[in-house]
Coordinates of C-alpha atoms and ligand atoms in Angstrom, one line a residue:
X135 CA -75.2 7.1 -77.6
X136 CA -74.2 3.7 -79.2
X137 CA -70.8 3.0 -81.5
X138 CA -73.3 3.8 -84.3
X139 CA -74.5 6.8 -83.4
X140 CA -71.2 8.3 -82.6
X141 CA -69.8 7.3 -85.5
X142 CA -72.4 9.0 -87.3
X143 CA -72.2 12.3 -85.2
X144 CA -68.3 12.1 -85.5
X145 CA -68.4 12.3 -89.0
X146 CA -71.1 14.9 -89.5
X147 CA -69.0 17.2 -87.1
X148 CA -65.5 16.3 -86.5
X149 CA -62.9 17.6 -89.0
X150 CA -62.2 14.7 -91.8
X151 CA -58.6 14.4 -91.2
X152 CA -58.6 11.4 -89.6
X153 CA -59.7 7.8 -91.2
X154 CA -60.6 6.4 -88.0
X155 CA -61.7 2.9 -87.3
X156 CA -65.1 2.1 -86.8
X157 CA -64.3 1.4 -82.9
X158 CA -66.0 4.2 -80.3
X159 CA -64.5 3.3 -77.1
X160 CA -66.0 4.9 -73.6
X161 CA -63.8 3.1 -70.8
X162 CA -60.9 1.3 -70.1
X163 CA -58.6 -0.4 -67.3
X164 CA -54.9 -1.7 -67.6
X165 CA -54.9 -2.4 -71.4
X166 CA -58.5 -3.4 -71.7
X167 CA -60.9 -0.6 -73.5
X168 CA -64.4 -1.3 -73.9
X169 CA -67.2 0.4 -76.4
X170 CA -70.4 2.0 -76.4
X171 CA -71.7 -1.5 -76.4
X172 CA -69.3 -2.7 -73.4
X173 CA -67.1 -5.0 -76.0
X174 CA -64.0 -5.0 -75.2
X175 CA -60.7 -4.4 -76.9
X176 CA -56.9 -5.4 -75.9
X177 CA -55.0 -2.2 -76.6
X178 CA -51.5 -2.9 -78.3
X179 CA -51.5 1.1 -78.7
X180 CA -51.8 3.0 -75.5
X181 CA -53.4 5.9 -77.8
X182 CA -50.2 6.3 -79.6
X183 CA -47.9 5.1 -77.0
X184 CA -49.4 7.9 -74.8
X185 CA -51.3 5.8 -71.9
X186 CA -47.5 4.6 -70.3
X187 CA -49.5 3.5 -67.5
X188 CA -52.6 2.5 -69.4
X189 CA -56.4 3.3 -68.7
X190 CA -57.2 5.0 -65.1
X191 CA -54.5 3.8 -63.7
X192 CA -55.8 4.3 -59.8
X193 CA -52.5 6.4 -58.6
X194 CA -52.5 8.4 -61.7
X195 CA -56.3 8.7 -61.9
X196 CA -55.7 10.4 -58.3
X197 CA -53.2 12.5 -58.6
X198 CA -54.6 14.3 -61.6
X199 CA -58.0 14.4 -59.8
X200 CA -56.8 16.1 -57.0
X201 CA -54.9 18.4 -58.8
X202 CA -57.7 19.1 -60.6
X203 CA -59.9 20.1 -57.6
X204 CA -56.5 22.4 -56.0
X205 CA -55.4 24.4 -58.9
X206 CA -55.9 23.6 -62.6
X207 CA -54.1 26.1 -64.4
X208 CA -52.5 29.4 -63.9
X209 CA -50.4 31.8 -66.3
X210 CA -46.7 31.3 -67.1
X211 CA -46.3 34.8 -64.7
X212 CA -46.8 32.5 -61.8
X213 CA -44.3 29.4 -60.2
X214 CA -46.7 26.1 -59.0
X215 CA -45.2 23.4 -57.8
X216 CA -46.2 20.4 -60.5
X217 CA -44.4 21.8 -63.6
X218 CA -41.2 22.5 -60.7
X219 CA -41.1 18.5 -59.7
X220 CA -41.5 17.1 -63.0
X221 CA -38.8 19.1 -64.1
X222 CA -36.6 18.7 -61.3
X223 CA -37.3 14.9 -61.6
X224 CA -36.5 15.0 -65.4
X225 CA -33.0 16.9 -64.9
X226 CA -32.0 14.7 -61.9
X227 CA -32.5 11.7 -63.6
X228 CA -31.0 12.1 -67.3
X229 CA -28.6 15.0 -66.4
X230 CA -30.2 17.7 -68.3
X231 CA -30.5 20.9 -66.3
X232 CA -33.4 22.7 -67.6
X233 CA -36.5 22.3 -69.2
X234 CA -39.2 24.1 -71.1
X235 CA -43.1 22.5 -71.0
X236 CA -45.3 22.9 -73.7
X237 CA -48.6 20.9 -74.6
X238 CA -47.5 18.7 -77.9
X239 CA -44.4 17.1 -79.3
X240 CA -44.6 19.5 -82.3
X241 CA -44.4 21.8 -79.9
X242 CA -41.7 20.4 -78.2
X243 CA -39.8 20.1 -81.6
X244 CA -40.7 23.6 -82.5
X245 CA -39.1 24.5 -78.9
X246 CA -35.9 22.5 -80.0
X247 CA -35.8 23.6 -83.4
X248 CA -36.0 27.3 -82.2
X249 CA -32.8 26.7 -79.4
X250 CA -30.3 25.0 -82.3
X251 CA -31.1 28.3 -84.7
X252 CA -30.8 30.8 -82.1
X253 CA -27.4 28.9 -80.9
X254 CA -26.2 28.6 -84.4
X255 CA -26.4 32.2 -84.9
X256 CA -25.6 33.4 -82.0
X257 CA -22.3 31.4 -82.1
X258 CA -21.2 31.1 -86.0
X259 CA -22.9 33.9 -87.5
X260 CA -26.3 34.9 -89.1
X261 CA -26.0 32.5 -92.2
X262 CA -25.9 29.1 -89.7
X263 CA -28.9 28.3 -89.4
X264 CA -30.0 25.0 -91.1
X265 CA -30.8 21.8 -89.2
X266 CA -29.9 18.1 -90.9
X267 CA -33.1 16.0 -90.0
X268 CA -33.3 12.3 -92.2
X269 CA -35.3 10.8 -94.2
X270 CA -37.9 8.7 -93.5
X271 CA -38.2 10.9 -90.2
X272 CA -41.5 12.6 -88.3
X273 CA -41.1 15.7 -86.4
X274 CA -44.8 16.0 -86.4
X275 CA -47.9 18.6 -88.4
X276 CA -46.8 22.2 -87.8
X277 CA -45.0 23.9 -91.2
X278 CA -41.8 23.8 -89.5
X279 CA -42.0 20.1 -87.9
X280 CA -43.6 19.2 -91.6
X281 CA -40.3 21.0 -92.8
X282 CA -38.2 19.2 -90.9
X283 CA -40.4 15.8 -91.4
X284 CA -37.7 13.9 -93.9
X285 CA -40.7 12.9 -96.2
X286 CA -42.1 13.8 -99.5
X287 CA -45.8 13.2 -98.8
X288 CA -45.6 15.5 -95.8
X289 CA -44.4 18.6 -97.8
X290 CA -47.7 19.3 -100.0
X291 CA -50.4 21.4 -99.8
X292 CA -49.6 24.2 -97.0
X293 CA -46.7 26.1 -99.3
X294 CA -44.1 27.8 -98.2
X295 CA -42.9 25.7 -95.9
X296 CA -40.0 26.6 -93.6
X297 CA -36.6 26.7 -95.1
X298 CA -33.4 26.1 -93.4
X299 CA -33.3 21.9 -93.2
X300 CA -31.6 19.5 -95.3
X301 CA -32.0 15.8 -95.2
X302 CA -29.9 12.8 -95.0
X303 CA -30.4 9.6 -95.0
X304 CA -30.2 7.1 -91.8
X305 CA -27.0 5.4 -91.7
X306 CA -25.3 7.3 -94.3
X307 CA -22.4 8.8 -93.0
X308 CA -20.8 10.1 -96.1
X309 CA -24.0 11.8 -97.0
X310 CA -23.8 13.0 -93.6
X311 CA -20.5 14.5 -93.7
X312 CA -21.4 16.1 -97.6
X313 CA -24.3 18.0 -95.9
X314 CA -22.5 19.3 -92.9
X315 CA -21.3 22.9 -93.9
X316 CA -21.1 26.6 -92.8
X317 CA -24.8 27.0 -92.6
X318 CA -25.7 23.4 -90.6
X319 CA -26.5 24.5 -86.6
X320 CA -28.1 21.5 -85.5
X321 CA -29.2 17.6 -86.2
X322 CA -32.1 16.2 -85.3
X323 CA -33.2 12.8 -85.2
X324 CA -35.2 9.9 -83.8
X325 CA -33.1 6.8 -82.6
X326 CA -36.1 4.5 -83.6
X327 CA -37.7 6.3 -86.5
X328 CA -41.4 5.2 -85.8
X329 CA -44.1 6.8 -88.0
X330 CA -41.7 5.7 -90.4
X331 CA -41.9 2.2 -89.8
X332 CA -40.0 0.9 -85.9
X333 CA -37.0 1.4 -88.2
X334 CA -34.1 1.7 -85.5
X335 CA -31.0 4.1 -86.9
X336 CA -27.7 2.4 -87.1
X337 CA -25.4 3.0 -83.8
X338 CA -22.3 3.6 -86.0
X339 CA -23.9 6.4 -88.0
X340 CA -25.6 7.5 -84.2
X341 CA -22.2 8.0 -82.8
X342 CA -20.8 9.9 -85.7
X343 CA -24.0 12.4 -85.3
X344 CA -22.5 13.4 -81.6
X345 CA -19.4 13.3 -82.6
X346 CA -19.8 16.0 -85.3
X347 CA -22.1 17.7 -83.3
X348 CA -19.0 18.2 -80.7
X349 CA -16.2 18.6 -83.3
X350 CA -18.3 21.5 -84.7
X351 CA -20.1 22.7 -82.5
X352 CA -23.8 21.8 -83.5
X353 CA -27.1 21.5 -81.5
X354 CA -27.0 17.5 -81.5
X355 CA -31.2 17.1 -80.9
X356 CA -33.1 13.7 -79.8
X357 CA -36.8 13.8 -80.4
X358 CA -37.8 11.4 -77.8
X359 CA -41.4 12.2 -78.2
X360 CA -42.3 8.0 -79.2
X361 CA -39.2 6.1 -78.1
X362 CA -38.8 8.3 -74.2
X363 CA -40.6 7.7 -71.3
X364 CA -39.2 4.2 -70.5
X365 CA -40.7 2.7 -73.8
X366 CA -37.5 1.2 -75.3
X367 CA -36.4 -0.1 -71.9
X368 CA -34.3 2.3 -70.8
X369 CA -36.1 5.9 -69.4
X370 CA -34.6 7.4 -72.6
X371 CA -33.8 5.7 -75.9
X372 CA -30.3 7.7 -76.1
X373 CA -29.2 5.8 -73.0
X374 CA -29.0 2.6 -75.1
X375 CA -26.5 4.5 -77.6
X376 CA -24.5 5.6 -76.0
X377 CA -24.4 9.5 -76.7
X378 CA -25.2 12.6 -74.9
X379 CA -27.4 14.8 -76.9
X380 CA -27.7 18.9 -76.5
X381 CA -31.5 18.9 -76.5
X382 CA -34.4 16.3 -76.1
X383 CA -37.9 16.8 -77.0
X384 CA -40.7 14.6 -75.4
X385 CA -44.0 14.3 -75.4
X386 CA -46.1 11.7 -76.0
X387 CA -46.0 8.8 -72.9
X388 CA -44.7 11.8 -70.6
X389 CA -48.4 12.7 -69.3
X390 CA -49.5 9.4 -68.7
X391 CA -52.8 10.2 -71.5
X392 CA -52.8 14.5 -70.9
X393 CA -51.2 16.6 -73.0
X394 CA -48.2 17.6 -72.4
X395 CA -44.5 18.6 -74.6
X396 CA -41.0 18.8 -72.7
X397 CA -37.7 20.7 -74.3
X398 CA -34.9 19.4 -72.4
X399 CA -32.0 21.2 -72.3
X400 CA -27.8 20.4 -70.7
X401 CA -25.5 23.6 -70.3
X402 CA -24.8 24.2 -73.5
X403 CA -28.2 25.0 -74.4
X404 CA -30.0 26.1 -71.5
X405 CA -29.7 29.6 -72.1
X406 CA -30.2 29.9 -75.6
X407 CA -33.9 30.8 -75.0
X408 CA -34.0 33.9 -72.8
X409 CA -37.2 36.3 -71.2
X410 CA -40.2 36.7 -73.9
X411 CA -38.2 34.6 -76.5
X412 CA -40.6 31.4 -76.2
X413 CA -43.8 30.7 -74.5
X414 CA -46.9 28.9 -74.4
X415 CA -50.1 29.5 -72.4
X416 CA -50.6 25.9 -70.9
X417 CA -47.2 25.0 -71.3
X418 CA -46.5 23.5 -67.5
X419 CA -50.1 23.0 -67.0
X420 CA -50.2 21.7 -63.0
X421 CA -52.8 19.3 -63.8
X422 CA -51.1 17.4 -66.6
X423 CA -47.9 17.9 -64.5
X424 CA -49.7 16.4 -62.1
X425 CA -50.2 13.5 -63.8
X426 CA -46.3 13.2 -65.8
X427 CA -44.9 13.6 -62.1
X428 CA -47.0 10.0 -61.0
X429 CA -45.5 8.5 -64.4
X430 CA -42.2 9.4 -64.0
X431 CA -41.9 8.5 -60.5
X432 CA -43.3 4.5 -61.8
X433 CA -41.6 4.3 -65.3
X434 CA -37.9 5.8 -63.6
X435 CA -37.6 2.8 -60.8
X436 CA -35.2 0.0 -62.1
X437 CA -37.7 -3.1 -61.0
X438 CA -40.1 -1.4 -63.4
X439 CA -37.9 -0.9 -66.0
X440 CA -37.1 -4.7 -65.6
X441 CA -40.5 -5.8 -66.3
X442 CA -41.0 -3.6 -69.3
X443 CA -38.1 -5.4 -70.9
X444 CA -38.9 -8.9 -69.6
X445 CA -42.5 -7.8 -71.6
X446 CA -41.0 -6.9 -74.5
X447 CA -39.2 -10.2 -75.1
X448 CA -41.9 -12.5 -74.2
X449 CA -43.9 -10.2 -76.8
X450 CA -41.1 -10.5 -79.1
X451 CA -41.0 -14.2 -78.8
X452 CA -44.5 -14.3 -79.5
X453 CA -44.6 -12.4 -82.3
X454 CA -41.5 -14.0 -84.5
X455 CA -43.3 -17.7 -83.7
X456 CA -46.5 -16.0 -85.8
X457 CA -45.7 -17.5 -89.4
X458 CA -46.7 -14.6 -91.1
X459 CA -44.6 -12.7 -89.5
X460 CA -41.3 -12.2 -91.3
X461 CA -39.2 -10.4 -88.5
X462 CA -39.9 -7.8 -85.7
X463 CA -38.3 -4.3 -85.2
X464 CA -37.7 -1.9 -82.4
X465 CA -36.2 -1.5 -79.2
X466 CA -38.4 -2.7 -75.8
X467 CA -42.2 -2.1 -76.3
X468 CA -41.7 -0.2 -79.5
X469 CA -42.5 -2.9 -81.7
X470 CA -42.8 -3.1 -85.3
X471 CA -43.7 -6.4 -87.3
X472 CA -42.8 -6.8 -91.0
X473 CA -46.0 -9.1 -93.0
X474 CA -45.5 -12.0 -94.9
X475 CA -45.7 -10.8 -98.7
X476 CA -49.6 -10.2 -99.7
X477 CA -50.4 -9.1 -96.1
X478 CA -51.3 -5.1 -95.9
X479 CA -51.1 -3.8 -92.2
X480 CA -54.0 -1.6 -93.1
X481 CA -56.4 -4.5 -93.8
X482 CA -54.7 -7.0 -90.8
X483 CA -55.4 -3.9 -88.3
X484 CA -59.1 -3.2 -89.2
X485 CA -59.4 -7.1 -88.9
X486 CA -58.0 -6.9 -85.6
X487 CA -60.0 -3.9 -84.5
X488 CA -63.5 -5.8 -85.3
X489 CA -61.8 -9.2 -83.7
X490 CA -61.0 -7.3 -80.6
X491 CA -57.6 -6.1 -80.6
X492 CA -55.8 -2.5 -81.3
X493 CA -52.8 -2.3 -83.1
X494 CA -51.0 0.7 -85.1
X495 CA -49.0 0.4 -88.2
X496 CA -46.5 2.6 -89.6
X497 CA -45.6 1.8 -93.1
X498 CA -45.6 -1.4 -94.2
X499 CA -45.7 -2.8 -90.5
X500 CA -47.7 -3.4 -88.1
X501 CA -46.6 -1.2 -84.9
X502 CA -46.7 -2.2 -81.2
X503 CA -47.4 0.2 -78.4
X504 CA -48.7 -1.2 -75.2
X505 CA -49.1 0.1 -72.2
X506 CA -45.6 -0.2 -69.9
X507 CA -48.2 -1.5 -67.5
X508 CA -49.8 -4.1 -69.7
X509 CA -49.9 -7.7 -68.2
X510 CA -48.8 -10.9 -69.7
X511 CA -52.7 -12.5 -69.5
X512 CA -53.6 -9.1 -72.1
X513 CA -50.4 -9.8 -73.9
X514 CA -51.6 -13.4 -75.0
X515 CA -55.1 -12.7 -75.1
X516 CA -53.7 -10.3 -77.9
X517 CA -51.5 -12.3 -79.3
X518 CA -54.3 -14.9 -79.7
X519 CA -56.1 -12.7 -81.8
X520 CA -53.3 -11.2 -83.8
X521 CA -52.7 -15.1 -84.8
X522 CA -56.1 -16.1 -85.1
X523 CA -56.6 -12.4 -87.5
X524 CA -53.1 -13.4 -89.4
X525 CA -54.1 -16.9 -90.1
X526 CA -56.8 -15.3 -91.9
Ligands
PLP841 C1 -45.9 11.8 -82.4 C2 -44.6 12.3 -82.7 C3 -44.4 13.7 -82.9 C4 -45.5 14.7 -82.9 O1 -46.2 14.7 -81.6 P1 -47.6 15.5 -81.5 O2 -47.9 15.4 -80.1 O3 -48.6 14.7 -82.4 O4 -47.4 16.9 -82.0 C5 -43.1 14.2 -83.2 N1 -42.1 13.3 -83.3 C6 -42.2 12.0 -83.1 C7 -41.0 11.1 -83.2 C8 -43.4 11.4 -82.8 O5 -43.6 10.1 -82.7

């Protein structure tokens, strides 16, 4: 098939939810893809900042093949040994000392949102039960992660949604401490909030989260799911803040491109969830396990860590010397870049996508995902074409 017949095929039979490019891409190395027609693209996306270690990677391309070819899947009545290590890894690393796998990171929210309920009730009564997510957040597409999505234009069509979550805006902390009462169990939040535009949430405001998390004795939750995984520079993003959340949800880069969802618990939570109160039927699935353990063991070591950051501020640099780009956001290679006035990210991302070049936007801004792995030749090569697009 070429780009134009799958196109055509996609649209006769795939759901129309998404408004996809007009890109069909078969293979890919590093962060080069290529199409039907063996044109190449330089990803700035990594599939949603999912590829952490970009296309077939040859160690992670291994060690989910031979997985594959031992033992793909078996039921949550059984122990392997994939879901054990990654989990094992996880907890030694951050701290954390238990965690549940599931395939998405609404799922993983879900997971999350399920542990600060049952805690809240369990602890302070039937009535506490409502999480404080903010606005301008994403949680992701179930009703309840829609719920607890801090955005108008998510909460239509699918009514009733879930009750129970009140919303607060980033930064605010006197609208914070006016929401907190009897019936609050948990916040939730993203440290860089990046559907909603690479907008990172203000440390002060961050601080005060945990802190009334403590005082009162609230499920204090991190969805990780974009900004974990080493993207921000440090393995996780709540590193960089300073705090020590109750629960994190991941998802996302974990996998290395399979699915995969992580609930990560720390004493206080880890028994919230007890036999036949959660579940999933690939949750822990030993292939995509497979694959999250060969990312975590790259993406944890310092020296790799080191490069992702000394990536991100050569992309940085690069992208505040484009003129019509006003400033950049984010933390590490969670980038977002705000367009000169009369510039829609939209329009400058299909240009890019016909010139050569795959970048996301969220909001008004373009949005920057590459690879961990990508190298500084596909970084300017990029670049070249994000200037050459902007110059218009
Ligand atoms: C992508 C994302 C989700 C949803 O993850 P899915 O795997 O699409 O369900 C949730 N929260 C954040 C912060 C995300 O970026």
């Amino acid at each position: 098939m070429n780009s134009a017949d799958i196109q055509k095929k996609d649209s006769q039979y795939i759901a129309n939810t998404y408004k996809r490019f007009p890109v069909s891409l078969v293979e890919g190395k590093g962060a080069t893809a290529y199409d039907a027609e063996g044109r190449e693209y330089v990803d700035f996306t990594s599939g949603i900042g999912v590829n952490a270690l970009g296309y077939a990677d040859t160690g992670w391309t291994k060690a989910v093949a031979d997985q594959a070819g031992r033992l793909q899947h078996v039921s949550n009545l059984y122990s392997t040994m994939p879901d054990v290590e990654v989990a094992e890894k996880l907890c030694e690393y951050t701290g954390f000392s238990k965690v549940f796998f599931g395939n998405s990171g609404a799922e993983a929210n879900e997971g999350a949102l399920k542990i600060a309920r049952k805690y809240g009730i369990e602890k302070h009564g039937e009535k506490c039960n409502t999480v404080i997510t903010l606005k301008n957040s994403f949680h992701g597409r179930t009703i309840t992660t829609l719920s607890a999505t801090g955005q108008d234009v998510f909460h239509q069509f699918f009514f009733p949604f879930t009750e129970g979550f009140k919303f607060v805006e980033a930064g605010n902390i006197d609208e914070l401490h006016d929401a907190i009462d009897d019936t609050v169990c948990g916040i939730m939040l993203e440290l860089i909030q990046g559907e909603g535009g690479v907008v990172p949430v203000d440390q002060a405001f961050v601080t005060e989260v945990a802190r009334i998390c403590e005082e009162k004795d609230l499920v204090f939750v991190v969805d990780e799911i974009q900004t974990g995984i080493s993207r921000t520079g440090t393995f996780l993003c709540y590193e960089q803040f300073g705090v020590e959340p109750d629960v994190v949800s991941l998802a996302k880069g974990l996998g290395g491109g399979l699915p995969i969802g992580a609930v990560m618990m720390n004493q206080k939570t880890e028994d919230v969830l007890g036999f036949g109160q959660h579940g999933s039927t690939f949750g822990g699935n030993p292939v995509s396990c497979a694959g999250a353990k060969y990312v975590l063991d790259q993406v944890m070591k310092p020296e790799f860590l080191e490069e992702v950051n000394k990536k991100a501020a050569y992309m940085k640099e690069k992208l505040e010397a484009i003129p019509q780009i006003e400033f950049t956001t984010g933390l590490g290679l969670m980038m977002g870049a705000e367009l000169q006035n009369g510039l829609v990210a939209g329009e400058v991302a299909g240009k890019c996508a016909q010139e050569g070049l795959l970048v996301l936007t969220a909001k008004t801004r373009l949005r920057f995902l590459p690879p961990l792995t990508i190298t500084y030749d596909e970084i300017d090569r990029g670049m070249e074409i994000l200037e050459r697009v902007l110059k218009g």
